[in-house]
Coordinates of C-alpha atoms in Angstrom, one line a residue:
M1046 CA 15.2 -98.8 -57.3
T1047 CA 18.0 -100.0 -59.5
A1048 CA 19.8 -97.8 -61.8
V1049 CA 19.3 -98.9 -65.6
P1050 CA 22.0 -99.3 -68.2
S1051 CA 24.0 -96.3 -69.4
G1052 CA 22.2 -94.3 -72.0
T1053 CA 19.1 -94.2 -69.7
S1054 CA 20.4 -92.5 -66.6
T1055 CA 17.4 -90.4 -66.1
L1056 CA 15.5 -93.6 -65.4
T1057 CA 15.5 -95.9 -62.4
S1058 CA 13.8 -99.3 -62.5
P1059 CA 11.8 -100.4 -59.4
F1060 CA 10.7 -103.8 -60.9
P1061 CA 12.2 -105.2 -64.2
G1062 CA 10.4 -103.7 -67.2
L1063 CA 9.0 -100.8 -65.1
L1064 CA 11.2 -97.5 -65.4
A1065 CA 10.5 -94.4 -63.2
T1066 CA 11.5 -90.8 -64.1
A1067 CA 13.3 -88.6 -61.7
A1068 CA 10.8 -87.3 -59.1
S1069 CA 9.4 -83.6 -59.4
R1070 CA 7.8 -81.8 -56.3
L1071 CA 4.1 -80.8 -56.6
P1072 CA 4.1 -77.1 -56.9
Y1073 CA 1.6 -76.5 -54.1
Q1074 CA 2.5 -79.1 -51.7
H1075 CA 6.3 -79.6 -51.9
N1076 CA 6.5 -82.7 -49.8
V1077 CA 4.8 -84.5 -52.4
L1078 CA 6.9 -86.2 -55.1
L1079 CA 5.6 -86.9 -58.6
R1080 CA 7.1 -89.4 -61.3
S1081 CA 6.0 -90.7 -64.6
Y1082 CA 6.5 -94.4 -65.4
V1083 CA 7.7 -96.2 -68.5
L1084 CA 6.1 -99.6 -69.2
Q1085 CA 8.4 -101.9 -71.4
R1086 CA 5.8 -103.9 -73.0
A1087 CA 6.1 -106.4 -76.3
A1088 CA 3.0 -104.5 -77.9
G1089 CA 4.9 -101.2 -77.3
T1090 CA 6.4 -99.1 -74.7
V1091 CA 3.8 -96.9 -72.8
V1092 CA 4.5 -94.0 -70.5
V1093 CA 1.8 -93.4 -67.8
Y1094 CA 1.4 -90.1 -66.1
N1095 CA 2.5 -86.5 -67.5
S1096 CA 5.1 -84.9 -65.3
P1097 CA 8.3 -82.9 -65.8
G1098 CA 10.1 -86.1 -65.6
V1099 CA 9.0 -87.0 -69.1
T1100 CA 10.7 -84.3 -70.7
D1101 CA 13.8 -84.8 -68.4
A1102 CA 13.8 -88.6 -69.7
A1103 CA 12.8 -87.8 -73.3
S1104 CA 16.3 -88.8 -74.6
A1105 CA 16.5 -92.0 -72.6
I1106 CA 13.0 -92.8 -73.7
R1107 CA 13.9 -92.3 -77.2
D1108 CA 17.1 -94.4 -76.8
L1109 CA 14.7 -97.3 -75.8
G1110 CA 12.7 -97.1 -78.9
G1111 CA 10.3 -94.3 -77.9
A1112 CA 6.8 -94.9 -76.8
T1113 CA 3.6 -95.5 -78.4
R1114 CA 1.2 -93.6 -75.9
L1115 CA 1.0 -91.2 -73.0
L1116 CA -1.6 -92.4 -70.6
V1117 CA -2.9 -89.6 -68.6
N1118 CA -4.8 -90.4 -65.0
H1119 CA -6.6 -87.4 -64.7
A1120 CA -6.8 -83.6 -65.6
H1121 CA -4.4 -82.0 -63.2
E1122 CA -1.5 -83.5 -65.1
G1123 CA -2.0 -80.9 -68.0
M1124 CA -0.4 -78.3 -65.5
Y1125 CA 3.1 -79.2 -66.6
G1126 CA 2.1 -79.0 -70.4
Q1127 CA 3.3 -80.7 -73.6
P1128 CA 6.5 -82.8 -72.8
K1129 CA 9.4 -82.7 -75.3
L1130 CA 8.8 -86.4 -76.5
D1131 CA 7.1 -87.3 -79.6
V1132 CA 4.2 -89.5 -78.1
P1133 CA 0.4 -89.5 -78.5
V1134 CA -1.5 -88.6 -75.5
W1135 CA -4.6 -90.5 -74.3
M1136 CA -6.8 -90.0 -71.5
H1137 CA -10.6 -90.4 -70.3
R1138 CA -13.0 -88.0 -72.5
A1139 CA -14.4 -86.6 -69.4
D1140 CA -11.1 -84.5 -68.5
R1141 CA -10.3 -83.8 -72.0
A1142 CA -11.5 -80.1 -72.1
E1143 CA -9.3 -79.2 -69.3
V1144 CA -6.4 -81.1 -70.5
G1145 CA -6.7 -80.2 -74.2
A1146 CA -5.8 -76.5 -73.1
S1147 CA -2.2 -77.6 -72.3
L1148 CA -1.8 -80.8 -74.2
D1149 CA -2.4 -82.2 -77.5
V1150 CA -4.8 -85.0 -77.0
A1151 CA -4.6 -87.7 -79.6
G1152 CA -7.3 -89.8 -78.1
T1153 CA -9.7 -90.8 -75.5
F1154 CA -11.4 -93.6 -73.4
D1155 CA -14.8 -93.6 -72.3
R1156 CA -15.3 -97.1 -70.9
R1157 CA -13.4 -99.9 -69.2
G1158 CA -11.5 -102.0 -71.8
F1159 CA -8.0 -103.4 -72.8
L1160 CA -5.2 -102.0 -74.9
D1161 CA -3.8 -105.2 -76.3
D1162 CA -4.2 -108.1 -73.8
D1163 CA -1.8 -106.9 -70.7
L1164 CA -2.9 -103.2 -70.1
E1165 CA -6.5 -102.5 -68.7
V1166 CA -8.0 -99.0 -69.0
I1167 CA -10.4 -98.8 -66.0
P1168 CA -12.5 -95.5 -65.2
T1169 CA -12.0 -94.6 -61.7
P1170 CA -13.9 -91.0 -61.5
G1171 CA -14.0 -89.1 -58.2
H1172 CA -10.9 -87.2 -57.9
T1173 CA -12.0 -85.7 -61.1
A1174 CA -14.7 -86.5 -63.3
G1175 CA -12.2 -88.3 -65.6
T1176 CA -9.7 -90.0 -63.5
C1177 CA -8.8 -93.2 -65.0
S1178 CA -6.5 -96.0 -63.7
Y1179 CA -4.4 -98.4 -65.4
L1180 CA -3.8 -101.9 -64.7
W1181 CA -0.7 -103.5 -66.4
D1182 CA -0.1 -107.5 -66.3
D1183 CA 3.4 -108.1 -67.3
G1184 CA 3.4 -111.7 -66.4
R1185 CA 5.2 -111.4 -63.1
H1186 CA 3.2 -108.6 -61.4
R1187 CA -0.1 -106.8 -61.7
F1188 CA 0.7 -103.0 -61.5
L1189 CA -2.1 -100.6 -60.6
F1190 CA -1.7 -97.0 -61.9
T1191 CA -4.0 -94.9 -59.8
G1192 CA -2.6 -91.4 -60.1
D1193 CA -3.9 -89.1 -57.4
F1194 CA -7.2 -91.4 -57.0
L1195 CA -5.2 -93.5 -54.8
W1196 CA -1.8 -92.3 -53.4
I1197 CA 0.6 -92.8 -50.3
E1198 CA 0.9 -90.1 -47.6
K1199 CA 3.5 -91.0 -44.9
G1200 CA 3.0 -95.0 -45.6
E1201 CA -0.7 -94.7 -45.8
W1202 CA -3.0 -95.2 -48.7
K1203 CA -5.0 -92.1 -49.1
A1204 CA -8.0 -90.4 -51.2
V1205 CA -8.1 -86.8 -52.4
V1206 CA -11.6 -85.7 -52.6
L1207 CA -11.9 -82.4 -54.0
D1208 CA -15.2 -82.0 -55.2
P1209 CA -18.1 -83.0 -52.8
G1210 CA -20.6 -83.6 -55.9
L1211 CA -18.2 -86.2 -56.8
R1212 CA -18.0 -88.2 -53.6
G1213 CA -20.8 -90.9 -54.5
Q1214 CA -18.6 -91.6 -57.7
Y1215 CA -15.4 -91.8 -55.6
L1216 CA -17.1 -94.5 -53.3
D1217 CA -18.1 -96.5 -56.4
S1218 CA -14.6 -96.3 -57.8
L1219 CA -13.1 -97.4 -54.4
A1220 CA -15.6 -100.3 -54.4
L1221 CA -14.5 -101.2 -57.7
V1222 CA -10.7 -101.3 -57.1
R1223 CA -11.1 -102.9 -53.8
E1224 CA -12.0 -106.0 -55.9
L1225 CA -9.2 -105.6 -58.5
D1226 CA -6.4 -108.2 -58.7
F1227 CA -3.2 -106.4 -58.3
D1228 CA 0.1 -106.7 -56.1
V1229 CA 1.6 -103.4 -56.8
L1230 CA 0.2 -99.9 -56.3
V1231 CA 2.0 -97.3 -58.4
P1232 CA 0.5 -93.7 -57.8
W1233 CA 1.4 -90.6 -59.3
G1234 CA 2.6 -89.1 -56.1
V1235 CA 3.8 -89.9 -52.8
T1236 CA 4.9 -87.9 -49.6
E1237 CA 8.8 -87.3 -49.3
G1238 CA 10.4 -90.4 -47.8
D1239 CA 7.8 -92.9 -49.1
A1240 CA 8.7 -95.4 -51.7
P1241 CA 7.3 -94.5 -54.9
V1242 CA 5.8 -97.8 -55.6
Q1243 CA 3.8 -100.2 -52.9
P1244 CA 4.0 -103.8 -53.0
V1245 CA 0.8 -105.2 -51.8
R1246 CA 1.1 -108.6 -49.8
D1247 CA -2.1 -110.1 -50.4
Q1248 CA -6.0 -109.4 -50.9
T1249 CA -6.5 -109.0 -47.5
E1250 CA -4.2 -106.3 -47.1
R1251 CA -5.6 -104.6 -50.2
R1252 CA -9.1 -104.8 -48.8
E1253 CA -8.3 -103.4 -45.4
R1254 CA -6.4 -100.5 -47.0
I1255 CA -9.2 -99.5 -49.3
D1256 CA -11.9 -100.0 -46.4
A1257 CA -10.1 -97.6 -44.4
I1258 CA -10.4 -95.0 -47.3
V1259 CA -13.9 -95.8 -47.8
D1260 CA -14.8 -95.3 -44.0
R1261 CA -12.8 -91.7 -44.1
V1262 CA -14.6 -90.6 -47.4
A1263 CA -18.0 -91.8 -46.6
A1264 CA -18.2 -89.9 -43.3
G1265 CA -17.4 -86.7 -45.2
G1266 CA -13.5 -86.7 -45.0
N1267 CA -11.6 -85.9 -48.0
R1268 CA -8.5 -88.3 -47.5

């Protein structure tokens, strides 16, 4: 990662136009580091994922002109509470009840669609009922933000199946993501020592990595 200009010192830039907050440790799994991401877009800056990093970077985000939305991937992001940044929170409707206990939710999604013409909302239920991924095409790269639905553990792409009742939906979502065109995976968390974002060489690598997850989940595994 490269540092961004002075005045935004709490943010780093893994790719031009994509800024990352400082990492926070997952409270119940300390070797997992979480980040939020700031997408600098012509249609308006967007923050993806709620984490302590949003509050830590609030001044830096305001220096960049603020943000039009904070996009939540899944319900567990609510555990960090309302960030100290004036930004409307959006998420999938199915997780709103849980998140609404700790975050002011401005609006919800209930289906696949676009925010402007560069940022796609893609429901990917399975980790939670309302898990929602986001695909951003900045003209140079196609970044897929998967939260905990797909994350990186010691270099491997992994699932996190928490509810056996959602296993079928998880497999359906994996099948959907397998066919998406993206070249950078941007999960919410990675294990310490892993790069927070992972470029994908080609379609073959993308499908092989997801197929390995499908095999484990279909066999009853949780990752």
